[in-house]
PDB file of C-alpha atoms in Angstrom:
ATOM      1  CA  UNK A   1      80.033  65.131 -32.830  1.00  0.00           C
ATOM      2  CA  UNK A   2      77.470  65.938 -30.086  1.00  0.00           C
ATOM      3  CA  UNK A   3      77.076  69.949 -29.731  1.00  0.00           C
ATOM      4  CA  UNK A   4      76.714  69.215 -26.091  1.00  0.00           C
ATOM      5  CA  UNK A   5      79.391  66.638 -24.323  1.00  0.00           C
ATOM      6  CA  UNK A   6      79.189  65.140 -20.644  1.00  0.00           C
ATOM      7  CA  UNK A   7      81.237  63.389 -18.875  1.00  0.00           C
ATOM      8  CA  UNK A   8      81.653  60.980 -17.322  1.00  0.00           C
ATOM      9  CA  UNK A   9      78.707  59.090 -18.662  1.00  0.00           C
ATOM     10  CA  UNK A  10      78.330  56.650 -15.058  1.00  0.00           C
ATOM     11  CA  UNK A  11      79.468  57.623 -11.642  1.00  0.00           C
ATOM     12  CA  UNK A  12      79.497  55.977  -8.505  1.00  0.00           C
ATOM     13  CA  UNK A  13      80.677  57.412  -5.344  1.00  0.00           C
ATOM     14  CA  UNK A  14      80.453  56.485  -1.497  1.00  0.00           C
ATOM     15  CA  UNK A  15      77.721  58.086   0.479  1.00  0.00           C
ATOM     16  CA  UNK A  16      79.036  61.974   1.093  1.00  0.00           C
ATOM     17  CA  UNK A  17      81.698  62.079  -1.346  1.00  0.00           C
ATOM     18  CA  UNK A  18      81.945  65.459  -3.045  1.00  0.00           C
ATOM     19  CA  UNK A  19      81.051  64.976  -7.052  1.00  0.00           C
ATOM     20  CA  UNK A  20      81.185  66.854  -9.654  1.00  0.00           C
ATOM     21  CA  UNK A  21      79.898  66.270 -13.391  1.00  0.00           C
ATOM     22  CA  UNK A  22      81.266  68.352 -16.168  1.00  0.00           C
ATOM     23  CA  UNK A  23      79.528  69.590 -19.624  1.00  0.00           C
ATOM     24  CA  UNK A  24      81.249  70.809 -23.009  1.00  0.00           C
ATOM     25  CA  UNK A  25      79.432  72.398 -25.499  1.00  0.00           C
ATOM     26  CA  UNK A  26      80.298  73.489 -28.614  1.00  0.00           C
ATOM     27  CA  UNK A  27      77.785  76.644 -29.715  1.00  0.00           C
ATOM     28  CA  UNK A  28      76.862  79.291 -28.875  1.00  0.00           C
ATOM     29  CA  UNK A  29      74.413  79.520 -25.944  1.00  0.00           C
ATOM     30  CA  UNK A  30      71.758  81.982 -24.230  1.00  0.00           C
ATOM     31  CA  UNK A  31      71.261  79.576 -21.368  1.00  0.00           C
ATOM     32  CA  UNK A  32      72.530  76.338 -20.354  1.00  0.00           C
ATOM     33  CA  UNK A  33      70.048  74.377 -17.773  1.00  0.00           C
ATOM     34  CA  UNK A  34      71.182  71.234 -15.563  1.00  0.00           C
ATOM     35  CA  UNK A  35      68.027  68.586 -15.247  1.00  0.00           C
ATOM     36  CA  UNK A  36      68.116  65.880 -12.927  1.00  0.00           C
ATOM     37  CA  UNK A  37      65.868  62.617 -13.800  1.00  0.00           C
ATOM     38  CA  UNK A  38      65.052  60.145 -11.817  1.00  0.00           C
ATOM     39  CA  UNK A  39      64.717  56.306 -12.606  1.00  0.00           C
ATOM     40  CA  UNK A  40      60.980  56.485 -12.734  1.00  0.00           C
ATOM     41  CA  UNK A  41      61.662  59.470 -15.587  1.00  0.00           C
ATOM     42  CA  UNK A  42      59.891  62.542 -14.245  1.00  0.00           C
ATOM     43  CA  UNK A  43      62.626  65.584 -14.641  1.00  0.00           C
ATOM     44  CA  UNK A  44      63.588  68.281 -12.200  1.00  0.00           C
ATOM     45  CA  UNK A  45      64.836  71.513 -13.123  1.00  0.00           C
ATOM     46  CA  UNK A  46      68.134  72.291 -11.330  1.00  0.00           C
ATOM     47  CA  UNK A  47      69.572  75.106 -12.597  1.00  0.00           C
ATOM     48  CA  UNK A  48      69.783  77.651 -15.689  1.00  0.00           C
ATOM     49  CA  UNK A  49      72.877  78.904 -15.758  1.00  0.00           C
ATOM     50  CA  UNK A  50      73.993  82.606 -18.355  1.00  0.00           C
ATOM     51  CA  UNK A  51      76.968  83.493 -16.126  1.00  0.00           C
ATOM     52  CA  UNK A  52      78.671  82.622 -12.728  1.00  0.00           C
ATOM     53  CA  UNK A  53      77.590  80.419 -10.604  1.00  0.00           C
ATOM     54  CA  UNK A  54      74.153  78.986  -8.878  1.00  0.00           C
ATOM     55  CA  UNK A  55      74.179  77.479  -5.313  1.00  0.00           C
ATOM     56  CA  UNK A  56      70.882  75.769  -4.058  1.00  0.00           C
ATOM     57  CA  UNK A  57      71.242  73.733  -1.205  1.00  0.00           C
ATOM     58  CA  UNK A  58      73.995  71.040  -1.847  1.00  0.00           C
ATOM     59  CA  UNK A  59      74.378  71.421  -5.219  1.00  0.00           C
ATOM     60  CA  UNK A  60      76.241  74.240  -7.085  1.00  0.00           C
ATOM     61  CA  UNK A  61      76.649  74.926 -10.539  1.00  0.00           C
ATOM     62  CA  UNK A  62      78.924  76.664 -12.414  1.00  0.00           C
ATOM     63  CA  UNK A  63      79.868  78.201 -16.080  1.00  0.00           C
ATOM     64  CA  UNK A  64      82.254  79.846 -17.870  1.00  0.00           C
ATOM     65  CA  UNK A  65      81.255  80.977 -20.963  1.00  0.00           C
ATOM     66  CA  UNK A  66      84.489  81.872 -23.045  1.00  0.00           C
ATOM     67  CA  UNK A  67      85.930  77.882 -22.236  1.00  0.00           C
ATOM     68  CA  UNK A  68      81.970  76.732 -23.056  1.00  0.00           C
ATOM     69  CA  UNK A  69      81.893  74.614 -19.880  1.00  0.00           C
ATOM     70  CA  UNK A  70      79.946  74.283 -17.113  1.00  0.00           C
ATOM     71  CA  UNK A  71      80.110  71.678 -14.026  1.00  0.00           C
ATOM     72  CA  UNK A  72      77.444  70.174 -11.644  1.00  0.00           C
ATOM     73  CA  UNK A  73      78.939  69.844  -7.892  1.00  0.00           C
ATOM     74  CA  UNK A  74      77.191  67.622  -5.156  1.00  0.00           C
ATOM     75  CA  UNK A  75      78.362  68.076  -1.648  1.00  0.00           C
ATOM     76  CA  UNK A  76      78.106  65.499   1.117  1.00  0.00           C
ATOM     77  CA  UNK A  77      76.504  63.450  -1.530  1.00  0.00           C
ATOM     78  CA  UNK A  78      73.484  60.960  -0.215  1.00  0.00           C
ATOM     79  CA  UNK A  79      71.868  58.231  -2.040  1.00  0.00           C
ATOM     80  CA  UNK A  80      68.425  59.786  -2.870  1.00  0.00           C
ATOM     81  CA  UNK A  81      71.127  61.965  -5.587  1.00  0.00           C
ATOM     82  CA  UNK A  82      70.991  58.660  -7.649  1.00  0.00           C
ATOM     83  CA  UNK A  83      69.827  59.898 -10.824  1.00  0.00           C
ATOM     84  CA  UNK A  84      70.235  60.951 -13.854  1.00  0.00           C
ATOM     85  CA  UNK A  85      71.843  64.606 -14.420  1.00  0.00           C
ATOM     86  CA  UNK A  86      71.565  65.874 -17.790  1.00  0.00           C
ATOM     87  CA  UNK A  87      73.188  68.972 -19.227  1.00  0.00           C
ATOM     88  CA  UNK A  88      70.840  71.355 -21.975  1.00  0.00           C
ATOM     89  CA  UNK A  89      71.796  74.245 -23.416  1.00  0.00           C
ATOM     90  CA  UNK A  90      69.662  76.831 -25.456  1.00  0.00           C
ATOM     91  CA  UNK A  91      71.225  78.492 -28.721  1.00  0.00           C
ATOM     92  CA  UNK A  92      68.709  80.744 -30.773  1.00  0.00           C
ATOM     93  CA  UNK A  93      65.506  78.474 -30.603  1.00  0.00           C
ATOM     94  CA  UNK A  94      67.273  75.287 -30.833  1.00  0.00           C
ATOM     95  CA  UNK A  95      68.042  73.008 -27.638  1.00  0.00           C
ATOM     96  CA  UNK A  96      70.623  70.896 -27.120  1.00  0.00           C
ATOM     97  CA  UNK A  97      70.964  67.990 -24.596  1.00  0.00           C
ATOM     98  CA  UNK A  98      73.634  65.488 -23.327  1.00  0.00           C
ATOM     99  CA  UNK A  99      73.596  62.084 -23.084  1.00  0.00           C
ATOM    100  CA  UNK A 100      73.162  62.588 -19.449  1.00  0.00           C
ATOM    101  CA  UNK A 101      75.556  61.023 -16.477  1.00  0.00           C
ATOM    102  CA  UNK A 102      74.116  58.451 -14.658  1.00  0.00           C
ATOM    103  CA  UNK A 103      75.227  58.847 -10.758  1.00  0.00           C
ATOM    104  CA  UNK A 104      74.938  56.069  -8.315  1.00  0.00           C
ATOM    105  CA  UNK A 105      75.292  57.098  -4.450  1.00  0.00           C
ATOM    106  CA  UNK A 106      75.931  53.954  -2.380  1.00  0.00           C
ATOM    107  CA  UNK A 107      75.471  54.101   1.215  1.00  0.00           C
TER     108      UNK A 107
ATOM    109  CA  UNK B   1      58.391  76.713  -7.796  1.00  0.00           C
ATOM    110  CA  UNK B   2      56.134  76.259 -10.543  1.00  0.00           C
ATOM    111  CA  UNK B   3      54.741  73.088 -11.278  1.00  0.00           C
ATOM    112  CA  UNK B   4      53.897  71.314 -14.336  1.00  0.00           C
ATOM    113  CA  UNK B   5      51.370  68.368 -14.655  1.00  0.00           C
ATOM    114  CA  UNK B   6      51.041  65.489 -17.556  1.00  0.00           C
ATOM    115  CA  UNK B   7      48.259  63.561 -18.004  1.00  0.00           C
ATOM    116  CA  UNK B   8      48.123  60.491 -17.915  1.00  0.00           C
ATOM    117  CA  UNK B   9      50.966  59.282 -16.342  1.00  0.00           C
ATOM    118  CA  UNK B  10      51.535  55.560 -18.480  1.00  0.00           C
ATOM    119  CA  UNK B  11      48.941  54.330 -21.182  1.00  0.00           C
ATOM    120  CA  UNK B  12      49.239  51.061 -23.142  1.00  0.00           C
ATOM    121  CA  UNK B  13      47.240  50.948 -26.337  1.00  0.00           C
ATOM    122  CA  UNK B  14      46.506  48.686 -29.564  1.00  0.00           C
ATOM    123  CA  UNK B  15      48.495  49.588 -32.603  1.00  0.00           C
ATOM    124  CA  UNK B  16      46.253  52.325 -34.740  1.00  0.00           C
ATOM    125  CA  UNK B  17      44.362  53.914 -31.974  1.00  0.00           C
ATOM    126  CA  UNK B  18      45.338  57.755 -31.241  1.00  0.00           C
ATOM    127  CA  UNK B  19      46.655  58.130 -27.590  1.00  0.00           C
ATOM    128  CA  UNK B  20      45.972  62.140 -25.751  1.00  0.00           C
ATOM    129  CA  UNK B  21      48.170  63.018 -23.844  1.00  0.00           C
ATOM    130  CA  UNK B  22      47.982  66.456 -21.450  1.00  0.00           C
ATOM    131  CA  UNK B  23      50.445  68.742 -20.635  1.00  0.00           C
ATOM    132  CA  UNK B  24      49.687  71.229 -17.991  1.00  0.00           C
ATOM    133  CA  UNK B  25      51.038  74.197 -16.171  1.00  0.00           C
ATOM    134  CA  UNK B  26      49.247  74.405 -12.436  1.00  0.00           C
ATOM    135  CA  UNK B  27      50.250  77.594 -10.723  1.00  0.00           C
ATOM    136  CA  UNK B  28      51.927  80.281 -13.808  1.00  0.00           C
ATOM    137  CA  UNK B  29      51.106  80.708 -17.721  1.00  0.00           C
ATOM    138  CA  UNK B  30      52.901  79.258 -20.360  1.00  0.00           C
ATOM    139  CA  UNK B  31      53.024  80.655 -23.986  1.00  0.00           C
ATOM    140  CA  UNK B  32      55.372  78.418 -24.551  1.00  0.00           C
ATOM    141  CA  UNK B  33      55.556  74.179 -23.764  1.00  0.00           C
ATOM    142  CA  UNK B  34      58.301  72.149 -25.170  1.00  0.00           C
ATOM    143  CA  UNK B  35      57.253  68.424 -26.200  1.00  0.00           C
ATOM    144  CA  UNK B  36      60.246  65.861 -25.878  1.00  0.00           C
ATOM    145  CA  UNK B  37      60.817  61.955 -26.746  1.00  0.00           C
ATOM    146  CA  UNK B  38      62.977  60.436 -24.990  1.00  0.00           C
ATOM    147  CA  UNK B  39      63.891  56.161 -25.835  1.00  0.00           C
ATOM    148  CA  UNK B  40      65.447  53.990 -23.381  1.00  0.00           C
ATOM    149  CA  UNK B  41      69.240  55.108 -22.122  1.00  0.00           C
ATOM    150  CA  UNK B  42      68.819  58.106 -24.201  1.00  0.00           C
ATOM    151  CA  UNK B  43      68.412  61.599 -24.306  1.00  0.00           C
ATOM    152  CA  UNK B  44      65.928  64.110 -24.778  1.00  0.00           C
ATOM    153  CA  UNK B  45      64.967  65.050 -28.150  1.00  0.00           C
ATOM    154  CA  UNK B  46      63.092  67.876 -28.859  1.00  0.00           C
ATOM    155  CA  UNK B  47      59.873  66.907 -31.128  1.00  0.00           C
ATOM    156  CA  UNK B  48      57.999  70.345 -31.000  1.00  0.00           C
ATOM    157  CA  UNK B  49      57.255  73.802 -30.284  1.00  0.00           C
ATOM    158  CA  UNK B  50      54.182  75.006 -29.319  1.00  0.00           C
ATOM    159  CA  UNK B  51      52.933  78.898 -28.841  1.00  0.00           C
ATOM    160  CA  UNK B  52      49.450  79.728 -27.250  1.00  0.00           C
ATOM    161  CA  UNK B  53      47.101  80.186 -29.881  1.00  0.00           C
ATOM    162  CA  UNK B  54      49.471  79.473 -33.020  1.00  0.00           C
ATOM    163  CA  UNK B  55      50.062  76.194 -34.691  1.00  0.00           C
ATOM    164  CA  UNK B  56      53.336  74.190 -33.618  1.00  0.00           C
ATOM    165  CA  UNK B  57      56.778  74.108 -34.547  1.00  0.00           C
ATOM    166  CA  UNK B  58      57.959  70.494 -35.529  1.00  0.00           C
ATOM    167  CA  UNK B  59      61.218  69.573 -35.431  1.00  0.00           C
ATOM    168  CA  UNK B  60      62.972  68.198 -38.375  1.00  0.00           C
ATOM    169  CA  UNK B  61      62.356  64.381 -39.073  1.00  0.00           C
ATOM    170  CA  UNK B  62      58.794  64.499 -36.718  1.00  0.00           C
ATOM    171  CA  UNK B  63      55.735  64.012 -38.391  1.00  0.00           C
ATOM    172  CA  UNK B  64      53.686  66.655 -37.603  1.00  0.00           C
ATOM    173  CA  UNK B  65      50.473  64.817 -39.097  1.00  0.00           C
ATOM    174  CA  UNK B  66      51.487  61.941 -36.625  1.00  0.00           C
ATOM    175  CA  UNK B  67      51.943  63.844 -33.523  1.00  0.00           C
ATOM    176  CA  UNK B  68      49.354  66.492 -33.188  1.00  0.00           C
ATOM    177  CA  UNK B  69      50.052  69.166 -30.781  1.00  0.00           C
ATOM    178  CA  UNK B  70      47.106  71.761 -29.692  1.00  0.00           C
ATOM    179  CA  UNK B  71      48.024  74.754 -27.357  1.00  0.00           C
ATOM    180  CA  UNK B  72      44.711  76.283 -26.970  1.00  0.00           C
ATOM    181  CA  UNK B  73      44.968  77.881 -23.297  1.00  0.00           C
ATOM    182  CA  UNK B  74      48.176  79.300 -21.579  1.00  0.00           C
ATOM    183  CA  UNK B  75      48.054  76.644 -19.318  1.00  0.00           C
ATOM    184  CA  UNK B  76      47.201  73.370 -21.521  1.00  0.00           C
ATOM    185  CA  UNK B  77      48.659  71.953 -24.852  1.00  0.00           C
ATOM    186  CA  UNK B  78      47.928  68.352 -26.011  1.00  0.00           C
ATOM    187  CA  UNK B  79      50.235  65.666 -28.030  1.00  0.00           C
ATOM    188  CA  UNK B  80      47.862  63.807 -29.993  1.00  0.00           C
ATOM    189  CA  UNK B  81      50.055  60.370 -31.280  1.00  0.00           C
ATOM    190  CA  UNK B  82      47.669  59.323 -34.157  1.00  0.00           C
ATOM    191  CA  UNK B  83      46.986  55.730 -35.505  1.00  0.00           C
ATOM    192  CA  UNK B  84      50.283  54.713 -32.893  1.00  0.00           C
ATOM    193  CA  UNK B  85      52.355  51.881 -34.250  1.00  0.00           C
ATOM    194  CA  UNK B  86      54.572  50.059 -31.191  1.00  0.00           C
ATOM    195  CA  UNK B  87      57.613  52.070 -32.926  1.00  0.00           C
ATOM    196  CA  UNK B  88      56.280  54.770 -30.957  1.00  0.00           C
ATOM    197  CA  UNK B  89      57.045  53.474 -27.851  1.00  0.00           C
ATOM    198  CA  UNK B  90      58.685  55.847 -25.619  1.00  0.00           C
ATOM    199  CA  UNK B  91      58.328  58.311 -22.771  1.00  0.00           C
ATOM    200  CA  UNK B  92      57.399  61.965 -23.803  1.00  0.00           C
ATOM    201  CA  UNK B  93      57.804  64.456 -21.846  1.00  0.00           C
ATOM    202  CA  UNK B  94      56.199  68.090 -21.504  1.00  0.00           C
ATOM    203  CA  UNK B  95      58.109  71.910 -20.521  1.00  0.00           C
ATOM    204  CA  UNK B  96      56.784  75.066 -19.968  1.00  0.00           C
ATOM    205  CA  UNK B  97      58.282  78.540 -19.864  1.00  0.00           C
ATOM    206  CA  UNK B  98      56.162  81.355 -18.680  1.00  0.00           C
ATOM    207  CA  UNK B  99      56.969  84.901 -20.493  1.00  0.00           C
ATOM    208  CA  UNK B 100      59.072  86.562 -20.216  1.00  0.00           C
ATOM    209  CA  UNK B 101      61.634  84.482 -18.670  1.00  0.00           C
ATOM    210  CA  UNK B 102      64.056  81.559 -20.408  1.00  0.00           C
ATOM    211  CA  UNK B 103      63.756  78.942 -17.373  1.00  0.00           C
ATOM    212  CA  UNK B 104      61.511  75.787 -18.371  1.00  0.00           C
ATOM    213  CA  UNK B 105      59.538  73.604 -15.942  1.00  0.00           C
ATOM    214  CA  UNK B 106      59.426  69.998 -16.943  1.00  0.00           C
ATOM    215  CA  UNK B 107      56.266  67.538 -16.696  1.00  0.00           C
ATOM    216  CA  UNK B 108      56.930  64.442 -14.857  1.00  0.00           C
ATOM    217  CA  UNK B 109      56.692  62.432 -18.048  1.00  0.00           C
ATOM    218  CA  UNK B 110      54.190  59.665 -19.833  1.00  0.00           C
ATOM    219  CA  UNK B 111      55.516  56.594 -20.595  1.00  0.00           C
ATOM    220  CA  UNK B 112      53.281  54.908 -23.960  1.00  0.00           C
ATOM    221  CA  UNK B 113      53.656  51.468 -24.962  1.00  0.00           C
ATOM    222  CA  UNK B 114      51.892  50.475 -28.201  1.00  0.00           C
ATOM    223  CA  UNK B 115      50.974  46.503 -28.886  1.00  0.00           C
TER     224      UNK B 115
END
């Protein structure tokens, strides 16, 4: 069993559908980060999440710590979100990733 | 936000020449970069460690004769993939966190492919 679990693993959604992407995890974390990667692989930082909840521009992400879960919302999605969203979390010095979901925006 | 450079971007090679490849941090210091594999439809995986100015911390199950990592300045550390075979394949990727904080700032990636 993966420590960290995402689902789904593909999306696809209609130009400005609201989507969300969920991640389970299974240790005990000091951090939990949300990545996005695009097809040509370079990776973006989105968020690092300890508590709460982090809103930049259309995305938001939250977590809560005692159900170990955190989700990744897109507003008023729009193709250039096509990517890959992957879910890391940190626990002691070890780092733990998802299998990423794979989100296709069609216009 | 901070921004963090690899260098080079792609390389091809023969099988058993040694491939450099740069990791770089262009606007904070980094005692810390991360270097990750990642194969095709997978995920990340965490090969190393690396501290400014102490030797590397290897991951279980990665050769750390294989994949030499130098972190000589706070703002540059090297993977070195020695004598590559084309089982080494993949795209590695480079993060830095700057002291004191836990946030890391990924590289945009170099994709290898050994012959």
């Amino acid at each position: 069993k993966n420590e960290v679990e995402q689902s789904p693993q593909n999306l696809t959604a209609q130009e400005g559908e609201f989507i969300t992407i969920n991640c389970s995890y299974s240790v005990g974390i000091s951090a939990l980060h949300w990545l996005q990667q695009h097809p040509g692989g370079g990776i973006v930082s989105l968020f690092m999440l300890s508590s709460g909840k982090k809103k930049h521009g259309r995305l938001i992400a939250t977590i809560n710590i005692q159900e170990k879960h955190s989700s990744l919302h897109i507003t008023a999605s729009h193709p250039r979100d096509s990517a890959v969203y992957i879910c890391a979390v940190r626990s002691g010095n070890q780092f733990y990733f998802g299998t990423g979901t794979s989100l296709t925006v069609i216009p | 936000g901070a921004v963090v450079s690899q260098h080079p971007s792609w390389v091809i090679c023969k099988s058993g020449t040694s491939v450099k490849i740069e990791c770089r941090s262009l606007d904070f210091q980094a005692t810390t970069m991360f270097w990750y594999r990642q194969f095709p439809k997978q995920s990340l995986m965490l090969m190393a460690t690396s501290n400014e100015g102490s030797k590397a911390t290897y991951e279980q199950g990665v050769e750390k004769d294989k994949f030499l990592i130098n972190h000589a300045s706070l703002t540059l550390s090297t993977l070195t993939v020695t004598s590559a075979h084309p089982e080494d394949s993949s795209f590695y990727i480079c993060s830095a966190r700057p002291q004191p904080h836990n946030e890391q700032f990924f590289g945009p990636g170099t994709r290898l492919t050994v012959l």
